[in-house]
């Protein structure tokens, strides 16, 4: 009896050591998550305050948090700017339109590439293609904007605007939806492909062997074995992307057309995130910009709940929660 107790105690000690080691590995990410994601949530109160620049004298005596709560309460006045601005409908339409295209292409193209990569017999070429596809993900949008400038600049670019019936790429709106979509696909496809490729490698190979014995072609194996096994990861990523449908990558929409573009170009690339930045830069009103960001996150949260509810009713196993 004592031997059993000792063994149990030793097992618990060894198990607790492993758990503690894993906890230490997670701890830096947990601290980052709390510091940069959860603690700033208290700043949401600025969306309901008339808060512009901080009062440095008050901050020195009482701190930033006290300065925020000491400001005049403005209710929903900050939200009226978003819905009362003449550019509101345009920027919301642009944000939704771009994100819908990103979501659709962000599923079709990476899934296709992931399936094609699994058909490459030589591992060297498979890893080479994965590396080349994944590399753009790590390039900053600022760097990409310089690549683009070297390609389409009127003075020094490789492409002549007259070939496309344009005078200047940076002065006309027509090409920018295609440039934005193409650049997003080019930069993000590699990252998504790796995720889908990981899901494919986890599929039991006996399913393919059984399908081959039954006379299924490669296309039929993909259709009836690969895609059904990828359903869960595709749906989860789809739900998460739906949650960001009111958010845009500020770096992309601001850097590629050079400072958000101007005139007609701004109409084609103006999204909610660039609008918030323009607003903050012109009025220095932190309360108004916080209100717009708060609205984005609320809509995103509602979209996630709706998408997950629909998925749970259709396929409960593939739901996010």
PDB file of N, CA, C and O in Angstrom, residues 154-218:
ATOM      1  N   UNK A 154       5.615  56.493 -62.232  1.00  0.00           N
ATOM      2  CA  UNK A 154       5.544  57.109 -63.557  1.00  0.00           C
ATOM      3  C   UNK A 154       6.921  57.430 -64.108  1.00  0.00           C
ATOM      4  O   UNK A 154       7.199  57.248 -65.294  1.00  0.00           O
ATOM      5  N   UNK A 155       7.830  57.890 -63.249  1.00  0.00           N
ATOM      6  CA  UNK A 155       9.153  58.304 -63.702  1.00  0.00           C
ATOM      7  C   UNK A 155      10.121  57.137 -63.851  1.00  0.00           C
ATOM      8  O   UNK A 155      10.852  57.037 -64.830  1.00  0.00           O
ATOM      9  N   UNK A 156      10.146  56.260 -62.843  1.00  0.00           N
ATOM     10  CA  UNK A 156      11.179  55.227 -62.823  1.00  0.00           C
ATOM     11  C   UNK A 156      10.607  53.808 -62.835  1.00  0.00           C
ATOM     12  O   UNK A 156      11.375  52.844 -62.731  1.00  0.00           O
ATOM     13  N   UNK A 157       9.300  53.640 -62.923  1.00  0.00           N
ATOM     14  CA  UNK A 157       8.702  52.313 -62.848  1.00  0.00           C
ATOM     15  C   UNK A 157       8.905  51.487 -64.105  1.00  0.00           C
ATOM     16  O   UNK A 157       9.150  52.005 -65.198  1.00  0.00           O
ATOM     17  N   UNK A 158       8.802  50.168 -63.926  1.00  0.00           N
ATOM     18  CA  UNK A 158       8.947  49.245 -65.052  1.00  0.00           C
ATOM     19  C   UNK A 158       7.722  49.296 -65.956  1.00  0.00           C
ATOM     20  O   UNK A 158       7.842  49.230 -67.187  1.00  0.00           O
ATOM     21  N   UNK A 159       6.540  49.423 -65.342  1.00  0.00           N
ATOM     22  CA  UNK A 159       5.297  49.430 -66.110  1.00  0.00           C
ATOM     23  C   UNK A 159       4.933  50.858 -66.503  1.00  0.00           C
ATOM     24  O   UNK A 159       4.944  51.767 -65.674  1.00  0.00           O
ATOM     25  N   UNK A 160       4.573  51.041 -67.757  1.00  0.00           N
ATOM     26  CA  UNK A 160       4.154  52.344 -68.265  1.00  0.00           C
ATOM     27  C   UNK A 160       2.642  52.472 -68.076  1.00  0.00           C
ATOM     28  O   UNK A 160       1.888  51.611 -68.554  1.00  0.00           O
ATOM     29  N   UNK A 161       2.166  53.523 -67.386  1.00  0.00           N
ATOM     30  CA  UNK A 161       0.719  53.670 -67.168  1.00  0.00           C
ATOM     31  C   UNK A 161      -0.093  53.704 -68.458  1.00  0.00           C
ATOM     32  O   UNK A 161      -1.251  53.281 -68.477  1.00  0.00           O
ATOM     33  N   UNK A 162       0.514  54.199 -69.547  1.00  0.00           N
ATOM     34  CA  UNK A 162      -0.213  54.302 -70.821  1.00  0.00           C
ATOM     35  C   UNK A 162      -0.574  52.930 -71.370  1.00  0.00           C
ATOM     36  O   UNK A 162      -1.519  52.802 -72.154  1.00  0.00           O
ATOM     37  N   UNK A 163       0.159  51.893 -70.970  1.00  0.00           N
ATOM     38  CA  UNK A 163      -0.185  50.550 -71.414  1.00  0.00           C
ATOM     39  C   UNK A 163      -1.568  50.137 -70.927  1.00  0.00           C
ATOM     40  O   UNK A 163      -2.239  49.309 -71.545  1.00  0.00           O
ATOM     41  N   UNK A 164      -1.979  50.706 -69.812  1.00  0.00           N
ATOM     42  CA  UNK A 164      -3.266  50.371 -69.210  1.00  0.00           C
ATOM     43  C   UNK A 164      -4.292  51.494 -69.379  1.00  0.00           C
ATOM     44  O   UNK A 164      -5.337  51.491 -68.734  1.00  0.00           O
ATOM     45  N   UNK A 165      -3.972  52.449 -70.228  1.00  0.00           N
ATOM     46  CA  UNK A 165      -4.884  53.565 -70.471  1.00  0.00           C
ATOM     47  C   UNK A 165      -4.931  54.560 -69.329  1.00  0.00           C
ATOM     48  O   UNK A 165      -5.943  55.238 -69.139  1.00  0.00           O
ATOM     49  N   UNK A 166      -3.848  54.676 -68.563  1.00  0.00           N
ATOM     50  CA  UNK A 166      -3.787  55.578 -67.415  1.00  0.00           C
ATOM     51  C   UNK A 166      -2.702  56.631 -67.623  1.00  0.00           C
ATOM     52  O   UNK A 166      -1.763  56.449 -68.415  1.00  0.00           O
ATOM     53  N   UNK A 167      -2.822  57.735 -66.892  1.00  0.00           N
ATOM     54  CA  UNK A 167      -1.795  58.773 -66.906  1.00  0.00           C
ATOM     55  C   UNK A 167      -0.792  58.571 -65.777  1.00  0.00           C
ATOM     56  O   UNK A 167       0.403  58.779 -65.938  1.00  0.00           O
ATOM     57  N   UNK A 168      -1.309  58.148 -64.606  1.00  0.00           N
ATOM     58  CA  UNK A 168      -0.445  57.958 -63.432  1.00  0.00           C
ATOM     59  C   UNK A 168      -1.152  57.002 -62.483  1.00  0.00           C
ATOM     60  O   UNK A 168      -2.299  57.231 -62.098  1.00  0.00           O
ATOM     61  N   UNK A 169      -0.462  55.927 -62.110  1.00  0.00           N
ATOM     62  CA  UNK A 169      -1.057  54.944 -61.210  1.00  0.00           C
ATOM     63  C   UNK A 169      -1.447  55.564 -59.867  1.00  0.00           C
ATOM     64  O   UNK A 169      -2.440  55.161 -59.257  1.00  0.00           O
ATOM     65  N   UNK A 170      -0.644  56.526 -59.421  1.00  0.00           N
ATOM     66  CA  UNK A 170      -0.862  57.109 -58.101  1.00  0.00           C
ATOM     67  C   UNK A 170      -1.856  58.274 -58.103  1.00  0.00           C
ATOM     68  O   UNK A 170      -2.041  58.915 -57.078  1.00  0.00           O
ATOM     69  N   UNK A 171      -2.480  58.534 -59.253  1.00  0.00           N
ATOM     70  CA  UNK A 171      -3.453  59.615 -59.341  1.00  0.00           C
ATOM     71  C   UNK A 171      -4.831  59.149 -59.779  1.00  0.00           C
ATOM     72  O   UNK A 171      -5.782  59.922 -59.780  1.00  0.00           O
ATOM     73  N   UNK A 172      -4.963  57.882 -60.145  1.00  0.00           N
ATOM     74  CA  UNK A 172      -6.236  57.357 -60.639  1.00  0.00           C
ATOM     75  C   UNK A 172      -6.650  56.136 -59.836  1.00  0.00           C
ATOM     76  O   UNK A 172      -5.814  55.326 -59.431  1.00  0.00           O
ATOM     77  N   UNK A 173      -7.956  56.008 -59.640  1.00  0.00           N
ATOM     78  CA  UNK A 173      -8.479  54.995 -58.711  1.00  0.00           C
ATOM     79  C   UNK A 173      -8.661  53.618 -59.329  1.00  0.00           C
ATOM     80  O   UNK A 173      -8.674  52.618 -58.612  1.00  0.00           O
ATOM     81  N   UNK A 174      -8.806  53.542 -60.665  1.00  0.00           N
ATOM     82  CA  UNK A 174      -9.188  52.275 -61.288  1.00  0.00           C
ATOM     83  C   UNK A 174      -8.296  51.090 -60.945  1.00  0.00           C
ATOM     84  O   UNK A 174      -8.811  49.997 -60.666  1.00  0.00           O
ATOM     85  N   UNK A 175      -6.966  51.239 -60.965  1.00  0.00           N
ATOM     86  CA  UNK A 175      -6.145  50.032 -60.734  1.00  0.00           C
ATOM     87  C   UNK A 175      -6.012  49.616 -59.281  1.00  0.00           C
ATOM     88  O   UNK A 175      -5.593  48.487 -58.994  1.00  0.00           O
ATOM     89  N   UNK A 176      -6.381  50.487 -58.332  1.00  0.00           N
ATOM     90  CA  UNK A 176      -6.041  50.224 -56.945  1.00  0.00           C
ATOM     91  C   UNK A 176      -6.807  49.073 -56.297  1.00  0.00           C
ATOM     92  O   UNK A 176      -6.225  48.341 -55.491  1.00  0.00           O
ATOM     93  N   UNK A 177      -8.073  48.859 -56.594  1.00  0.00           N
ATOM     94  CA  UNK A 177      -8.708  47.649 -56.035  1.00  0.00           C
ATOM     95  C   UNK A 177      -7.980  46.368 -56.437  1.00  0.00           C
ATOM     96  O   UNK A 177      -7.810  45.462 -55.619  1.00  0.00           O
ATOM     97  N   UNK A 178      -7.505  46.301 -57.682  1.00  0.00           N
ATOM     98  CA  UNK A 178      -6.778  45.114 -58.140  1.00  0.00           C
ATOM     99  C   UNK A 178      -5.402  45.028 -57.480  1.00  0.00           C
ATOM    100  O   UNK A 178      -4.941  43.939 -57.121  1.00  0.00           O
ATOM    101  N   UNK A 179      -4.741  46.183 -57.313  1.00  0.00           N
ATOM    102  CA  UNK A 179      -3.427  46.197 -56.661  1.00  0.00           C
ATOM    103  C   UNK A 179      -3.548  45.746 -55.204  1.00  0.00           C
ATOM    104  O   UNK A 179      -2.749  44.937 -54.715  1.00  0.00           O
ATOM    105  N   UNK A 180      -4.563  46.270 -54.512  1.00  0.00           N
ATOM    106  CA  UNK A 180      -4.760  45.913 -53.100  1.00  0.00           C
ATOM    107  C   UNK A 180      -5.055  44.426 -52.948  1.00  0.00           C
ATOM    108  O   UNK A 180      -4.481  43.733 -52.095  1.00  0.00           O
ATOM    109  N   UNK A 181      -5.937  43.905 -53.787  1.00  0.00           N
ATOM    110  CA  UNK A 181      -6.323  42.493 -53.694  1.00  0.00           C
ATOM    111  C   UNK A 181      -5.146  41.592 -54.048  1.00  0.00           C
ATOM    112  O   UNK A 181      -4.854  40.611 -53.337  1.00  0.00           O
ATOM    113  N   UNK A 182      -4.442  41.919 -55.128  1.00  0.00           N
ATOM    114  CA  UNK A 182      -3.308  41.095 -55.551  1.00  0.00           C
ATOM    115  C   UNK A 182      -2.210  41.090 -54.493  1.00  0.00           C
ATOM    116  O   UNK A 182      -1.635  40.040 -54.182  1.00  0.00           O
ATOM    117  N   UNK A 183      -1.906  42.257 -53.936  1.00  0.00           N
ATOM    118  CA  UNK A 183      -0.845  42.338 -52.938  1.00  0.00           C
ATOM    119  C   UNK A 183      -1.208  41.563 -51.675  1.00  0.00           C
ATOM    120  O   UNK A 183      -0.349  40.920 -51.062  1.00  0.00           O
ATOM    121  N   UNK A 184      -2.476  41.602 -51.286  1.00  0.00           N
ATOM    122  CA  UNK A 184      -2.914  40.855 -50.108  1.00  0.00           C
ATOM    123  C   UNK A 184      -2.789  39.349 -50.333  1.00  0.00           C
ATOM    124  O   UNK A 184      -2.305  38.617 -49.453  1.00  0.00           O
ATOM    125  N   UNK A 185      -3.217  38.892 -51.507  1.00  0.00           N
ATOM    126  CA  UNK A 185      -3.119  37.467 -51.836  1.00  0.00           C
ATOM    127  C   UNK A 185      -1.656  37.045 -51.879  1.00  0.00           C
ATOM    128  O   UNK A 185      -1.271  36.003 -51.341  1.00  0.00           O
ATOM    129  N   UNK A 186      -0.810  37.864 -52.503  1.00  0.00           N
ATOM    130  CA  UNK A 186       0.624  37.556 -52.614  1.00  0.00           C
ATOM    131  C   UNK A 186       1.275  37.456 -51.244  1.00  0.00           C
ATOM    132  O   UNK A 186       2.102  36.577 -51.009  1.00  0.00           O
ATOM    133  N   UNK A 187       0.903  38.328 -50.325  1.00  0.00           N
ATOM    134  CA  UNK A 187       1.555  38.379 -49.017  1.00  0.00           C
ATOM    135  C   UNK A 187       1.019  37.331 -48.046  1.00  0.00           C
ATOM    136  O   UNK A 187       1.771  36.786 -47.240  1.00  0.00           O
ATOM    137  N   UNK A 188      -0.278  37.029 -48.098  1.00  0.00           N
ATOM    138  CA  UNK A 188      -0.904  36.197 -47.069  1.00  0.00           C
ATOM    139  C   UNK A 188      -1.094  34.735 -47.477  1.00  0.00           C
ATOM    140  O   UNK A 188      -1.348  33.898 -46.623  1.00  0.00           O
ATOM    141  N   UNK A 189      -0.982  34.430 -48.769  1.00  0.00           N
ATOM    142  CA  UNK A 189      -1.255  33.064 -49.222  1.00  0.00           C
ATOM    143  C   UNK A 189      -0.324  32.044 -48.583  1.00  0.00           C
ATOM    144  O   UNK A 189      -0.745  30.957 -48.180  1.00  0.00           O
ATOM    145  N   UNK A 190       0.958  32.380 -48.468  1.00  0.00           N
ATOM    146  CA  UNK A 190       1.923  31.434 -47.907  1.00  0.00           C
ATOM    147  C   UNK A 190       1.603  31.040 -46.481  1.00  0.00           C
ATOM    148  O   UNK A 190       1.679  29.855 -46.122  1.00  0.00           O
ATOM    149  N   UNK A 191       1.220  32.014 -45.653  1.00  0.00           N
ATOM    150  CA  UNK A 191       0.894  31.735 -44.251  1.00  0.00           C
ATOM    151  C   UNK A 191      -0.318  30.806 -44.153  1.00  0.00           C
ATOM    152  O   UNK A 191      -0.297  29.817 -43.414  1.00  0.00           O
ATOM    153  N   UNK A 192      -1.370  31.126 -44.911  1.00  0.00           N
ATOM    154  CA  UNK A 192      -2.577  30.289 -44.866  1.00  0.00           C
ATOM    155  C   UNK A 192      -2.305  28.906 -45.442  1.00  0.00           C
ATOM    156  O   UNK A 192      -2.852  27.903 -44.955  1.00  0.00           O
ATOM    157  N   UNK A 193      -1.477  28.842 -46.454  1.00  0.00           N
ATOM    158  CA  UNK A 193      -1.156  27.545 -47.065  1.00  0.00           C
ATOM    159  C   UNK A 193      -0.497  26.608 -46.060  1.00  0.00           C
ATOM    160  O   UNK A 193      -0.795  25.406 -46.020  1.00  0.00           O
ATOM    161  N   UNK A 194       0.393  27.154 -45.239  1.00  0.00           N
ATOM    162  CA  UNK A 194       1.066  26.335 -44.222  1.00  0.00           C
ATOM    163  C   UNK A 194       0.048  25.750 -43.240  1.00  0.00           C
ATOM    164  O   UNK A 194       0.140  24.583 -42.835  1.00  0.00           O
ATOM    165  N   UNK A 195      -0.952  26.549 -42.854  1.00  0.00           N
ATOM    166  CA  UNK A 195      -1.982  26.064 -41.928  1.00  0.00           C
ATOM    167  C   UNK A 195      -2.780  24.915 -42.547  1.00  0.00           C
ATOM    168  O   UNK A 195      -3.018  23.883 -41.900  1.00  0.00           O
ATOM    169  N   UNK A 196      -3.179  25.094 -43.791  1.00  0.00           N
ATOM    170  CA  UNK A 196      -3.961  24.045 -44.455  1.00  0.00           C
ATOM    171  C   UNK A 196      -3.092  22.824 -44.759  1.00  0.00           C
ATOM    172  O   UNK A 196      -3.579  21.685 -44.716  1.00  0.00           O
ATOM    173  N   UNK A 197      -1.822  23.062 -45.046  1.00  0.00           N
ATOM    174  CA  UNK A 197      -0.915  21.949 -45.310  1.00  0.00           C
ATOM    175  C   UNK A 197      -0.727  21.097 -44.061  1.00  0.00           C
ATOM    176  O   UNK A 197      -0.651  19.863 -44.138  1.00  0.00           O
ATOM    177  N   UNK A 198      -0.681  21.744 -42.898  1.00  0.00           N
ATOM    178  CA  UNK A 198      -0.573  21.002 -41.640  1.00  0.00           C
ATOM    179  C   UNK A 198      -1.803  20.127 -41.417  1.00  0.00           C
ATOM    180  O   UNK A 198      -1.697  19.006 -40.905  1.00  0.00           O
ATOM    181  N   UNK A 199      -2.976  20.644 -41.809  1.00  0.00           N
ATOM    182  CA  UNK A 199      -4.202  19.850 -41.668  1.00  0.00           C
ATOM    183  C   UNK A 199      -4.187  18.648 -42.605  1.00  0.00           C
ATOM    184  O   UNK A 199      -4.631  17.546 -42.235  1.00  0.00           O
ATOM    185  N   UNK A 200      -3.647  18.825 -43.801  1.00  0.00           N
ATOM    186  CA  UNK A 200      -3.606  17.728 -44.772  1.00  0.00           C
ATOM    187  C   UNK A 200      -2.648  16.629 -44.306  1.00  0.00           C
ATOM    188  O   UNK A 200      -2.942  15.433 -44.433  1.00  0.00           O
ATOM    189  N   UNK A 201      -1.502  17.031 -43.749  1.00  0.00           N
ATOM    190  CA  UNK A 201      -0.528  16.026 -43.290  1.00  0.00           C
ATOM    191  C   UNK A 201      -1.063  15.200 -42.122  1.00  0.00           C
ATOM    192  O   UNK A 201      -0.539  14.113 -41.844  1.00  0.00           O
ATOM    193  N   UNK A 202      -2.073  15.685 -41.441  1.00  0.00           N
ATOM    194  CA  UNK A 202      -2.661  14.947 -40.328  1.00  0.00           C
ATOM    195  C   UNK A 202      -3.738  13.963 -40.740  1.00  0.00           C
ATOM    196  O   UNK A 202      -4.290  13.246 -39.891  1.00  0.00           O
ATOM    197  N   UNK A 203      -4.038  13.898 -42.026  1.00  0.00           N
ATOM    198  CA  UNK A 203      -5.067  12.970 -42.514  1.00  0.00           C
ATOM    199  C   UNK A 203      -4.494  11.554 -42.564  1.00  0.00           C
ATOM    200  O   UNK A 203      -3.355  11.340 -43.009  1.00  0.00           O
ATOM    201  N   UNK A 204      -5.269  10.592 -42.110  1.00  0.00           N
ATOM    202  CA  UNK A 204      -4.844   9.196 -42.101  1.00  0.00           C
ATOM    203  C   UNK A 204      -4.653   8.705 -43.539  1.00  0.00           C
ATOM    204  O   UNK A 204      -5.571   8.790 -44.367  1.00  0.00           O
ATOM    205  N   UNK A 205      -3.459   8.223 -43.842  1.00  0.00           N
ATOM    206  CA  UNK A 205      -3.149   7.783 -45.216  1.00  0.00           C
ATOM    207  C   UNK A 205      -3.964   6.566 -45.644  1.00  0.00           C
ATOM    208  O   UNK A 205      -4.121   6.323 -46.847  1.00  0.00           O
ATOM    209  N   UNK A 206      -4.475   5.823 -44.687  1.00  0.00           N
ATOM    210  CA  UNK A 206      -5.277   4.643 -45.055  1.00  0.00           C
ATOM    211  C   UNK A 206      -6.558   5.039 -45.786  1.00  0.00           C
ATOM    212  O   UNK A 206      -7.093   4.246 -46.560  1.00  0.00           O
ATOM    213  N   UNK A 207      -7.030   6.259 -45.548  1.00  0.00           N
ATOM    214  CA  UNK A 207      -8.224   6.733 -46.262  1.00  0.00           C
ATOM    215  C   UNK A 207      -7.932   6.878 -47.755  1.00  0.00           C
ATOM    216  O   UNK A 207      -8.773   6.541 -48.593  1.00  0.00           O
ATOM    217  N   UNK A 208      -6.731   7.387 -48.079  1.00  0.00           N
ATOM    218  CA  UNK A 208      -6.346   7.498 -49.488  1.00  0.00           C
ATOM    219  C   UNK A 208      -6.142   6.116 -50.106  1.00  0.00           C
ATOM    220  O   UNK A 208      -6.505   5.882 -51.274  1.00  0.00           O
ATOM    221  N   UNK A 209      -5.565   5.196 -49.331  1.00  0.00           N
ATOM    222  CA  UNK A 209      -5.342   3.838 -49.841  1.00  0.00           C
ATOM    223  C   UNK A 209      -6.674   3.151 -50.129  1.00  0.00           C
ATOM    224  O   UNK A 209      -6.819   2.484 -51.168  1.00  0.00           O
ATOM    225  N   UNK A 210      -7.630   3.328 -49.230  1.00  0.00           N
ATOM    226  CA  UNK A 210      -8.951   2.722 -49.439  1.00  0.00           C
ATOM    227  C   UNK A 210      -9.634   3.334 -50.656  1.00  0.00           C
ATOM    228  O   UNK A 210     -10.276   2.623 -51.460  1.00  0.00           O
ATOM    229  N   UNK A 211      -9.497   4.660 -50.815  1.00  0.00           N
ATOM    230  CA  UNK A 211     -10.106   5.322 -51.971  1.00  0.00           C
ATOM    231  C   UNK A 211      -9.454   4.858 -53.269  1.00  0.00           C
ATOM    232  O   UNK A 211     -10.140   4.652 -54.286  1.00  0.00           O
ATOM    233  N   UNK A 212      -8.119   4.682 -53.255  1.00  0.00           N
ATOM    234  CA  UNK A 212      -7.416   4.214 -54.454  1.00  0.00           C
ATOM    235  C   UNK A 212      -7.835   2.792 -54.820  1.00  0.00           C
ATOM    236  O   UNK A 212      -7.994   2.464 -55.998  1.00  0.00           O
ATOM    237  N   UNK A 213      -8.028   1.943 -53.803  1.00  0.00           N
ATOM    238  CA  UNK A 213      -8.474   0.572 -54.055  1.00  0.00           C
ATOM    239  C   UNK A 213      -9.857   0.564 -54.683  1.00  0.00           C
ATOM    240  O   UNK A 213     -10.170  -0.255 -55.561  1.00  0.00           O
ATOM    241  N   UNK A 214     -10.699   1.507 -54.253  1.00  0.00           N
ATOM    242  CA  UNK A 214     -12.047   1.604 -54.818  1.00  0.00           C
ATOM    243  C   UNK A 214     -12.062   2.236 -56.205  1.00  0.00           C
ATOM    244  O   UNK A 214     -13.126   2.389 -56.809  1.00  0.00           O
ATOM    245  N   UNK A 215     -10.876   2.624 -56.705  1.00  0.00           N
ATOM    246  CA  UNK A 215     -10.781   3.161 -58.061  1.00  0.00           C
ATOM    247  C   UNK A 215     -10.917   4.664 -58.155  1.00  0.00           C
ATOM    248  O   UNK A 215     -11.132   5.191 -59.250  1.00  0.00           O
ATOM    249  N   UNK A 216     -10.783   5.371 -57.036  1.00  0.00           N
ATOM    250  CA  UNK A 216     -10.918   6.829 -57.048  1.00  0.00           C
ATOM    251  C   UNK A 216      -9.685   7.465 -57.685  1.00  0.00           C
ATOM    252  O   UNK A 216      -8.548   7.082 -57.396  1.00  0.00           O
ATOM    253  N   UNK A 217      -9.906   8.449 -58.535  1.00  0.00           N
ATOM    254  CA  UNK A 217      -8.809   9.194 -59.140  1.00  0.00           C
ATOM    255  C   UNK A 217      -8.258  10.195 -58.129  1.00  0.00           C
ATOM    256  O   UNK A 217      -8.795  10.367 -57.034  1.00  0.00           O
ATOM    257  N   UNK A 218      -7.165  10.903 -58.496  1.00  0.00           N
ATOM    258  CA  UNK A 218      -6.575  11.907 -57.612  1.00  0.00           C
ATOM    259  C   UNK A 218      -7.587  13.002 -57.297  1.00  0.00           C
ATOM    260  O   UNK A 218      -7.700  13.449 -56.151  1.00  0.00           O
TER     261      UNK A 218
END
